[in-house]
Structures are given as C-alpha cells and as structure tokens.
Coordinates of C-alpha atoms in Angstrom, one line a residue:
Chain Y
M1 CA 56.1 84.6 99.2
A2 CA 58.5 86.6 101.3
H3 CA 61.4 86.7 98.8
K4 CA 59.2 88.3 96.1
I5 CA 58.3 91.3 98.2
P6 CA 59.8 94.2 96.3
H7 CA 61.6 97.3 97.5
V8 CA 63.4 95.7 100.4
P9 CA 66.5 97.9 101.0
E10 CA 69.8 96.2 100.5
A11 CA 70.8 97.4 104.0
T12 CA 67.9 95.5 105.4
V13 CA 69.0 92.3 103.7
A14 CA 72.5 92.8 105.0
R15 CA 71.1 93.3 108.5
L16 CA 69.1 90.1 108.2
T17 CA 72.3 88.2 107.7
T18 CA 73.8 89.9 110.8
Y19 CA 70.7 88.9 112.9
L20 CA 71.2 85.4 111.6
R21 CA 74.9 85.4 112.8
C22 CA 73.8 86.7 116.2
L23 CA 71.2 84.0 116.5
E24 CA 73.8 81.3 115.6
Q25 CA 76.0 82.7 118.3
L26 CA 73.2 82.7 120.9
E27 CA 72.3 79.1 119.9
A28 CA 75.9 78.0 120.3
Q29 CA 75.7 79.5 123.8
G30 CA 72.6 77.4 124.6
V31 CA 70.2 80.3 124.5
K32 CA 66.6 79.2 123.6
T33 CA 64.6 82.4 123.5
V34 CA 65.6 86.1 123.1
C35 CA 63.9 89.5 123.1
S36 CA 64.2 91.8 120.1
R37 CA 66.1 94.3 122.1
T38 CA 68.9 91.8 122.8
I39 CA 69.2 90.7 119.1
A40 CA 69.2 94.4 118.0
R41 CA 71.9 95.3 120.5
L42 CA 74.1 92.3 119.5
A43 CA 73.6 93.2 115.9
G44 CA 74.6 96.9 116.5
T45 CA 71.2 98.3 115.8
N46 CA 68.0 99.2 117.7
D47 CA 64.7 97.5 118.5
A48 CA 62.7 99.7 116.1
Q49 CA 65.1 98.9 113.2
F50 CA 65.0 95.2 113.9
R51 CA 61.2 95.2 113.9
K52 CA 61.0 97.3 110.8
D53 CA 63.5 95.0 109.0
L54 CA 61.4 91.9 109.8
S55 CA 58.1 93.7 109.0
Y56 CA 59.0 93.6 105.3
F57 CA 58.4 89.9 105.5
G58 CA 55.2 89.8 107.6
G59 CA 56.9 90.0 111.0
I60 CA 57.1 87.2 113.5
G61 CA 56.3 86.8 117.1
T62 CA 54.4 89.1 119.5
R63 CA 55.9 92.1 121.2
G64 CA 57.2 91.3 124.7
R65 CA 56.9 87.5 124.2
G66 CA 60.5 87.0 122.9
Y67 CA 61.6 84.9 120.0
S68 CA 62.5 81.3 119.7
V69 CA 66.2 81.4 118.7
E70 CA 65.6 78.3 116.6
R71 CA 62.4 79.4 114.9
L72 CA 63.7 82.9 114.1
Q73 CA 66.8 81.4 112.5
E74 CA 64.6 79.2 110.4
H75 CA 62.5 82.2 109.4
L76 CA 65.6 84.3 108.4
R77 CA 67.1 81.3 106.4
H78 CA 63.8 81.0 104.6
I79 CA 63.7 84.7 103.8
L80 CA 67.3 84.6 102.5
N81 CA 66.5 81.5 100.4
L82 CA 69.1 79.5 102.3
H83 CA 67.1 76.3 101.7
R84 CA 68.2 76.4 98.0
P85 CA 71.5 74.7 97.3
R86 CA 73.9 77.2 95.6
H87 CA 76.7 76.1 93.3
L88 CA 79.7 78.3 93.3
I89 CA 82.8 78.5 91.1
L90 CA 86.0 80.4 91.9
I91 CA 88.1 82.0 89.2
G92 CA 91.7 82.9 89.8
V93 CA 93.6 80.5 92.0
G94 CA 96.2 82.9 93.2
N95 CA 97.1 83.9 96.7
L96 CA 93.6 85.2 97.6
G97 CA 91.8 82.6 95.5
Q98 CA 93.6 79.7 97.3
A99 CA 92.6 81.2 100.7
L100 CA 89.0 81.7 99.6
L101 CA 88.9 78.0 98.5
G102 CA 89.8 77.1 102.1
F103 CA 87.2 79.6 103.6
P104 CA 84.7 77.4 105.6
G105 CA 81.7 79.7 104.7
F106 CA 82.1 78.8 101.0
H107 CA 81.8 75.1 101.8
R108 CA 78.9 75.5 104.2
S109 CA 75.4 74.6 103.3
P110 CA 73.7 75.8 101.1
F111 CA 76.9 76.9 99.4
H112 CA 79.2 74.5 97.5
I113 CA 82.2 75.4 95.5
V114 CA 82.0 72.9 92.6
A115 CA 85.1 74.0 90.7
A116 CA 87.9 76.5 90.4
F117 CA 89.4 78.0 87.2
D118 CA 92.7 79.5 86.3
N119 CA 94.8 79.9 83.2
D120 CA 98.1 78.8 84.7
A121 CA 99.0 75.3 83.4
K122 CA 100.9 74.6 86.6
K123 CA 97.7 75.0 88.6
V124 CA 95.2 73.3 86.2
G125 CA 94.6 69.7 87.3
T126 CA 95.6 70.2 90.9
T127 CA 93.2 70.1 93.8
V128 CA 93.1 73.0 96.3
H129 CA 91.2 72.5 99.5
G130 CA 89.3 69.7 97.9
V131 CA 88.4 71.7 94.8
R132 CA 89.6 70.7 91.3
V133 CA 91.3 73.5 89.3
R134 CA 90.3 73.6 85.6
H135 CA 91.5 75.7 82.7
I136 CA 89.5 78.9 82.2
R137 CA 89.0 77.8 78.6
S138 CA 86.7 75.0 79.8
L139 CA 84.4 77.4 81.8
A140 CA 81.6 77.7 79.3
R141 CA 81.6 73.9 78.7
F142 CA 81.6 73.2 82.5
V143 CA 78.7 75.5 83.1
R144 CA 76.6 73.9 80.3
S145 CA 76.8 70.6 82.2
H146 CA 76.8 71.9 85.8
P147 CA 74.4 74.6 86.9
V148 CA 76.4 77.5 88.6
H149 CA 74.7 80.2 90.6
I150 CA 77.6 82.4 91.7
A151 CA 81.1 83.0 90.3
I152 CA 83.7 84.3 92.7
L153 CA 86.2 86.5 90.9
A154 CA 89.7 86.5 92.6
V155 CA 91.6 87.7 89.5
P156 CA 93.8 90.8 89.0
A157 CA 92.0 94.0 88.3
A158 CA 93.4 94.2 84.7
V159 CA 91.6 91.1 83.6
A160 CA 88.5 91.2 85.8
Q161 CA 86.2 92.8 83.3
S162 CA 87.0 90.3 80.5
I163 CA 86.6 87.4 82.9
A164 CA 83.3 88.9 84.1
D165 CA 82.1 89.1 80.5
L166 CA 83.0 85.4 80.1
V167 CA 81.0 84.6 83.2
V168 CA 78.0 86.5 81.9
R169 CA 78.2 84.8 78.5
A170 CA 78.3 81.4 80.2
G171 CA 75.0 82.3 81.8
I172 CA 76.0 82.6 85.5
P173 CA 73.5 85.0 87.1
A174 CA 75.6 86.3 90.1
I175 CA 79.2 87.5 90.8
L176 CA 81.1 88.0 94.0
N177 CA 83.9 90.3 92.9
F178 CA 87.2 90.6 94.8
A179 CA 89.0 92.6 92.1
P180 CA 89.3 96.3 93.0
I181 CA 87.4 97.4 89.9
H182 CA 83.8 98.4 89.3
L183 CA 82.6 95.9 86.7
Q184 CA 80.4 97.0 83.8
L185 CA 77.7 94.4 83.5
P186 CA 74.2 93.9 82.2
P187 CA 71.6 95.1 84.8
E188 CA 70.2 91.6 85.3
I189 CA 73.5 90.3 86.6
L190 CA 73.7 90.4 90.4
V191 CA 77.0 91.6 91.8
R192 CA 78.5 92.0 95.2
Q193 CA 81.9 93.6 95.6
V194 CA 84.4 92.9 98.3
D195 CA 87.0 95.7 98.0
L196 CA 89.6 95.4 100.7
T197 CA 91.3 98.6 99.6
R198 CA 87.9 100.4 99.9
E199 CA 87.6 99.2 103.5
L200 CA 91.0 100.6 104.4
E201 CA 90.3 103.9 102.7
V202 CA 87.0 104.3 104.5
L203 CA 88.8 103.7 107.8
S204 CA 91.4 106.2 106.7
Y205 CA 88.7 108.7 106.1
V206 CA 87.1 108.2 109.5
L207 CA 90.5 108.2 111.3
G208 CA 90.9 111.7 110.0
A209 CA 94.0 113.8 109.4
E210 CA 95.0 114.2 113.0
R211 CA 96.0 110.6 113.8
Chain O
M1 CA 89.0 121.1 106.4
A2 CA 87.1 118.6 104.3
H3 CA 87.6 115.6 106.6
K4 CA 86.0 117.5 109.5
I5 CA 82.7 118.1 107.7
P6 CA 80.1 116.1 109.7
H7 CA 77.2 114.0 108.5
V8 CA 78.8 112.6 105.4
P9 CA 76.9 109.4 104.7
E10 CA 79.1 106.3 104.8
A11 CA 77.7 105.4 101.4
T12 CA 79.2 108.6 100.0
V13 CA 82.6 107.8 101.5
A14 CA 82.4 104.3 100.0
R15 CA 81.5 105.8 96.6
L16 CA 84.5 108.2 96.8
T17 CA 86.7 105.2 96.9
T18 CA 85.0 103.8 93.9
Y19 CA 85.5 107.1 92.0
L20 CA 89.2 106.9 93.0
R21 CA 89.4 103.3 91.6
C22 CA 87.8 104.4 88.3
L23 CA 90.2 107.4 88.0
E24 CA 93.1 105.1 88.6
Q25 CA 91.9 102.9 85.8
L26 CA 91.4 105.9 83.5
E27 CA 94.9 107.2 84.3
A28 CA 96.4 103.7 83.5
Q29 CA 94.6 104.0 80.1
G30 CA 96.3 107.3 79.5
V31 CA 93.1 109.4 79.9
K32 CA 93.9 113.0 81.0
T33 CA 90.4 114.6 81.5
V34 CA 87.0 113.1 82.1
C35 CA 83.5 114.4 82.4
S36 CA 81.4 113.7 85.5
R37 CA 79.0 111.6 83.5
T38 CA 81.7 109.2 82.5
I39 CA 83.1 108.8 86.0
A40 CA 79.5 108.3 87.3
R41 CA 78.8 105.6 84.7
L42 CA 82.1 103.8 85.4
A43 CA 81.3 103.9 89.1
G44 CA 77.8 102.5 88.6
T45 CA 76.0 105.7 89.7
N46 CA 74.7 108.8 88.0
D47 CA 75.9 112.3 87.4
A48 CA 73.7 113.9 90.1
Q49 CA 74.9 111.5 92.7
F50 CA 78.5 112.0 91.8
R51 CA 78.1 115.8 92.1
K52 CA 76.2 115.5 95.4
D53 CA 79.0 113.2 96.8
L54 CA 81.7 115.8 95.9
S55 CA 79.6 118.7 97.1
Y56 CA 80.0 117.6 100.7
F57 CA 83.7 118.6 100.3
G58 CA 83.2 121.9 98.5
G59 CA 82.9 120.5 95.0
I60 CA 85.6 120.8 92.4
G61 CA 85.6 121.9 88.8
T62 CA 83.0 123.6 86.7
R63 CA 80.0 121.9 85.1
G64 CA 80.7 121.0 81.5
R65 CA 84.5 121.7 81.7
G66 CA 85.5 118.1 82.7
Y67 CA 87.9 117.1 85.4
S68 CA 91.6 116.6 85.3
V69 CA 92.0 112.8 86.1
E70 CA 95.2 113.6 88.0
R71 CA 93.8 116.5 90.0
L72 CA 90.5 114.8 90.9
Q73 CA 92.5 111.8 92.2
E74 CA 94.6 114.1 94.3
H75 CA 91.4 115.8 95.6
L76 CA 89.8 112.4 96.6
R77 CA 93.0 111.2 98.2
H78 CA 93.1 114.4 100.3
I79 CA 89.4 113.9 101.4
L80 CA 90.1 110.3 102.3
N81 CA 93.2 111.3 104.2
L82 CA 95.4 109.1 102.1
H83 CA 98.3 111.4 102.6
R84 CA 98.7 110.1 106.2
P85 CA 100.8 106.9 106.6
R86 CA 98.7 104.2 108.2
H87 CA 100.3 101.4 110.2
L88 CA 98.4 98.1 110.1
I89 CA 98.8 94.9 112.0
L90 CA 97.2 91.6 111.2
I91 CA 96.0 89.2 113.8
G92 CA 95.5 85.5 113.0
V93 CA 98.0 84.0 110.5
G94 CA 95.8 81.2 109.3
N95 CA 94.6 80.5 105.8
L96 CA 92.9 83.8 105.3
G97 CA 95.4 85.8 107.3
Q98 CA 98.3 84.5 105.2
A99 CA 96.5 85.5 102.0
L100 CA 95.7 88.9 103.4
L101 CA 99.4 89.4 104.2
G102 CA 100.1 88.9 100.5
F103 CA 97.3 91.2 99.4
P104 CA 99.0 94.1 97.4
G105 CA 96.5 96.7 98.7
F106 CA 97.6 96.2 102.3
H107 CA 101.2 97.0 101.3
R108 CA 100.3 100.0 99.1
S109 CA 100.9 103.5 100.3
P110 CA 99.7 104.9 102.7
F111 CA 99.0 101.5 104.2
H112 CA 101.9 99.4 105.7
I113 CA 101.4 96.1 107.5
V114 CA 104.1 96.5 110.3
A115 CA 103.5 93.2 112.1
A116 CA 101.4 90.0 112.3
F117 CA 100.4 88.2 115.4
D118 CA 99.3 84.6 116.2
N119 CA 99.3 82.3 119.2
D120 CA 100.7 79.3 117.3
A121 CA 104.3 78.7 118.4
K122 CA 105.1 77.2 114.9
K123 CA 104.2 80.4 113.2
V124 CA 105.7 82.9 115.7
G125 CA 109.2 84.0 114.5
T126 CA 108.5 83.2 110.8
T127 CA 108.1 85.8 108.1
V128 CA 105.0 85.7 105.8
H129 CA 105.0 87.9 102.7
G130 CA 107.7 90.0 104.3
V131 CA 105.9 90.4 107.6
R132 CA 107.3 89.1 110.8
V133 CA 104.9 87.0 112.9
R134 CA 104.9 87.7 116.6
H135 CA 103.2 86.1 119.6
I136 CA 99.8 87.6 120.4
R137 CA 101.1 88.0 124.0
S138 CA 103.5 90.7 122.8
L139 CA 100.7 92.8 121.1
A140 CA 100.3 95.5 123.8
R141 CA 104.1 95.9 124.2
F142 CA 104.5 96.2 120.4
V143 CA 101.8 98.8 120.1
R144 CA 103.5 100.9 123.0
S145 CA 106.6 101.3 120.9
H146 CA 105.0 101.3 117.4
P147 CA 102.0 103.4 116.6
V148 CA 99.3 101.2 115.0
H149 CA 96.2 102.7 113.3
I150 CA 94.3 99.6 112.1
A151 CA 94.2 96.0 113.3
I152 CA 93.0 93.4 110.8
L153 CA 91.2 90.6 112.5
A154 CA 91.5 87.3 110.6
V155 CA 90.8 85.0 113.6
P156 CA 88.0 82.4 114.2
A157 CA 84.6 83.8 115.2
A158 CA 84.9 82.1 118.6
V159 CA 87.9 84.2 119.7
A160 CA 87.2 87.4 117.7
Q161 CA 85.5 89.3 120.6
S162 CA 88.3 88.6 123.1
I163 CA 91.0 89.5 120.5
A164 CA 89.1 92.7 119.7
D165 CA 89.0 93.6 123.4
L166 CA 92.8 93.1 123.5
V167 CA 93.2 95.4 120.5
V168 CA 91.0 98.1 122.1
R169 CA 93.0 97.9 125.4
A170 CA 96.2 98.3 123.4
G171 CA 94.8 101.6 122.1
I172 CA 94.4 100.8 118.4
P173 CA 91.6 103.0 117.1
A174 CA 90.3 101.0 114.1
I175 CA 89.5 97.4 113.3
L176 CA 88.9 95.7 110.0
N177 CA 87.1 92.5 111.0
F178 CA 87.0 89.4 108.8
A179 CA 85.5 87.1 111.6
P180 CA 81.8 86.4 110.9
I181 CA 80.7 88.0 114.2
H182 CA 79.3 91.4 115.1
L183 CA 81.9 92.7 117.6
Q184 CA 80.7 94.6 120.7
L185 CA 83.0 97.5 121.0
P186 CA 83.2 101.0 122.6
P187 CA 81.6 103.6 120.3
E188 CA 84.8 105.4 119.7
I189 CA 86.4 102.4 118.0
L190 CA 86.0 102.4 114.2
V191 CA 85.0 99.1 112.7
R192 CA 84.6 97.8 109.2
Q193 CA 83.4 94.3 108.7
V194 CA 84.1 92.1 105.7
D195 CA 81.7 89.2 106.0
L196 CA 82.1 86.8 103.1
T197 CA 79.2 84.7 104.4
R198 CA 77.0 87.8 104.4
E199 CA 77.9 88.5 100.8
L200 CA 76.9 85.0 99.7
E201 CA 73.6 85.2 101.7
V202 CA 72.7 88.6 100.2
L203 CA 73.3 87.0 96.7
S204 CA 71.2 84.0 97.8
Y205 CA 68.4 86.4 98.7
V206 CA 68.5 88.3 95.4
L207 CA 68.8 85.0 93.4
G208 CA 65.4 84.1 94.9
A209 CA 63.8 80.8 95.4
E210 CA 63.2 79.9 91.8
R211 CA 66.8 79.5 90.6

C-alpha cells in the first residue's frame, strides 16, 4: 500500500500537497486534463521532480498522454490518506486560536475540529466558530470518549511544553504546534511546527543586509 | 560578510532560527553558557548538524568550551540580518488577518507592521491591534512614501495571485503568503508560504491509513 512505502522524503510529501492544491485550482477553472510540465510549473518545480515524487507511489499515467485532473487528485488524496476522517482539537482559544477555529481548511473534509480547550473560565462553555470550548482539565476525559488524531497547539510558548506533555499522556498521536518553541516529545509523536517568527526571520536572511 | 555566502541550504537557515528560539528560552531560564550538544538536542537535531550549520558562517567558539548564550544569539541575529528594521504590511483583514495583526512576533523588533489593507469599506479607516486599515487601492501610493520589505498575504485563494501581482508592481521584495495557492511570481521575489492545509495533510500522510 502506497502509504507504507518507507523513506519518502518529507519534502516530497509537502510537494504532493502542493500538486493537489494546483489540481484543485485547475479543476475550479474547468480544466479536465493536464501535462506533468504544467503541474510542475504551477507548483514551482520541474517535470523531473514531479515524476520522481510520484514514482515513490508507483507512478501514474503515461509520459506524453497527460493526466486526468480528477483522477490525479484522487490518487494524491489516496496517497495522503485523505479518505480517513481526522478529528482535531484546538488548545488555546486566544487571538490566534480563535482565528484558527474559523479557518475553513480545519473544517474541510477529512478534517473536523471536534472541540477546543482553554483554562480561562470566561471562555469555557462558549462556542467559537461552531466549536464548543471546554476546560483544559477535561482534556484526558474527552479524549477517552472521543478519538482525536491531531491536537493544534495555539498556546503561549511558556506553557507549550507542559500542554504538549498533557496531549501525549492523553494518547493523541500528532501535534500541529503554533507556539514558537521546539517541543521535546517522544519519537513516536508526529509534530509539525508553524513558526511565524521563523518565516519572517528566513525572509530577513534572504533580504540581506543591504535592503 | 556572512549573509553574502552563497549556497546556504534553506533548511540550514530555518534551523538557525530554531537555535535562536532555543537560546532565547535558555536565556529566559538564566542559563549563561551552553554546549553545542545541548543546543542541538533542544533544537531536535545533532551536534554534527549544528556545527555544520554554523560552519557556513565561519563558525564560532572552540569545541568543548561551550558557547556564551548571549554571544551566540548575537551571532545568529547578525547572520539572519535581524539588526535591520523590517517594515511589514498585511493585506486582507479577515478572520486570519486580524489574528495575525495581533500576533506578538509581527510587532517584535526588527519587524514592524506599518499598515494593513483591505477592500471592505467597513474595515477601511479602522484600527486593528494598533494598525490602521487602508484601502487596497492606496497600496502603491503608500509604498512610494513608506519603504515596505515584506507583504503578508491573508486573502482568499481566489484573489491571492492578483493581490501578489499588485504587491510586486508596488516594488515590495518579499511575500509571506497564507493563501493556500502556489503564487506565480518573478524569480527575484522572495516568498515563504504558510499553508495550514498542507500541514494537516502531511500529518494525515504520516498518521497513515490504519488510525
């Protein structure tokens, strides 16, 4: 099965999601078939890279024949396991957390935010963008009765590690961390970090010292 | 000068920002000196990688002597050009854009959000988290009188490309894009993409089909 193939570079997986975005745009524009060169160009890479990325999963289509936009999307969704429903929780209903609760991608199949958690009594019991806010104390109990695949951490850096430890103890296998801190976690826990400060600092590096 | 050294992998630059985060945490904990192994472990990498990353910029310190937490931070900030003030604008004062305007990292030296832009008459003229919202029509005029280094795009995918074109025409050299679309831009424009859907899809891939 494609998802069990080992040693697929993370950069390849990230590019697969970019190809999927490009195909969704093409479909929205009414395009039915597309050549690999066009997808590669739209995704900011080249034909050879595109073919190599797909080759990890057995490849698809014949060179020069073009791809069905619909079928290639289906193939990529299958590789990315997007046919599996994923239950998400968000922890930290502050400024960023509230915005994330309203982010359409977090409510788009197969992803569903099933609950939010905070320690602020004024927020607990309210509903933000359709999601009920619960007390962080009730996290472990909630997870015992509702399977949760991914915890989104939108808490301050100072408490991020202890909240991440709580998430791990509750048995949640994956974390999307927005706190600007490198979490120390057991190796079996999957983590993706969105660090907005990092993004600015990388741009600052590339901008250089002259401008 | 360090920032002119070519062929530094983007992954190295990203790790430099992680080292900087770790050093900031250590300083907050009152730590004065640290060995490379500790920094590497905190940053989720190894000693050899840490030394290699620093070696692009001439290295610092002597093996086994440890690093001054303060001096190493200073060195990393210099490499990342964080001594240069960077003026940012944010385009798209929706749900995500409003949260980003409140994000502390975007108001932290050397970064300053100097203006926000939207096309919604109800938002234009208001102030969100201390930042004045202007009409998107006035972007080019604003940039002529205020140097802007980075434009943050928090607009819907459907308009992101045309807004990015506007940003490029106005002469802004770098874009931090939150729209889930791969922008087609001239090669001299620096772009970083924060794609929250991608992050979830990569986690979905790694979670696999069994859970």
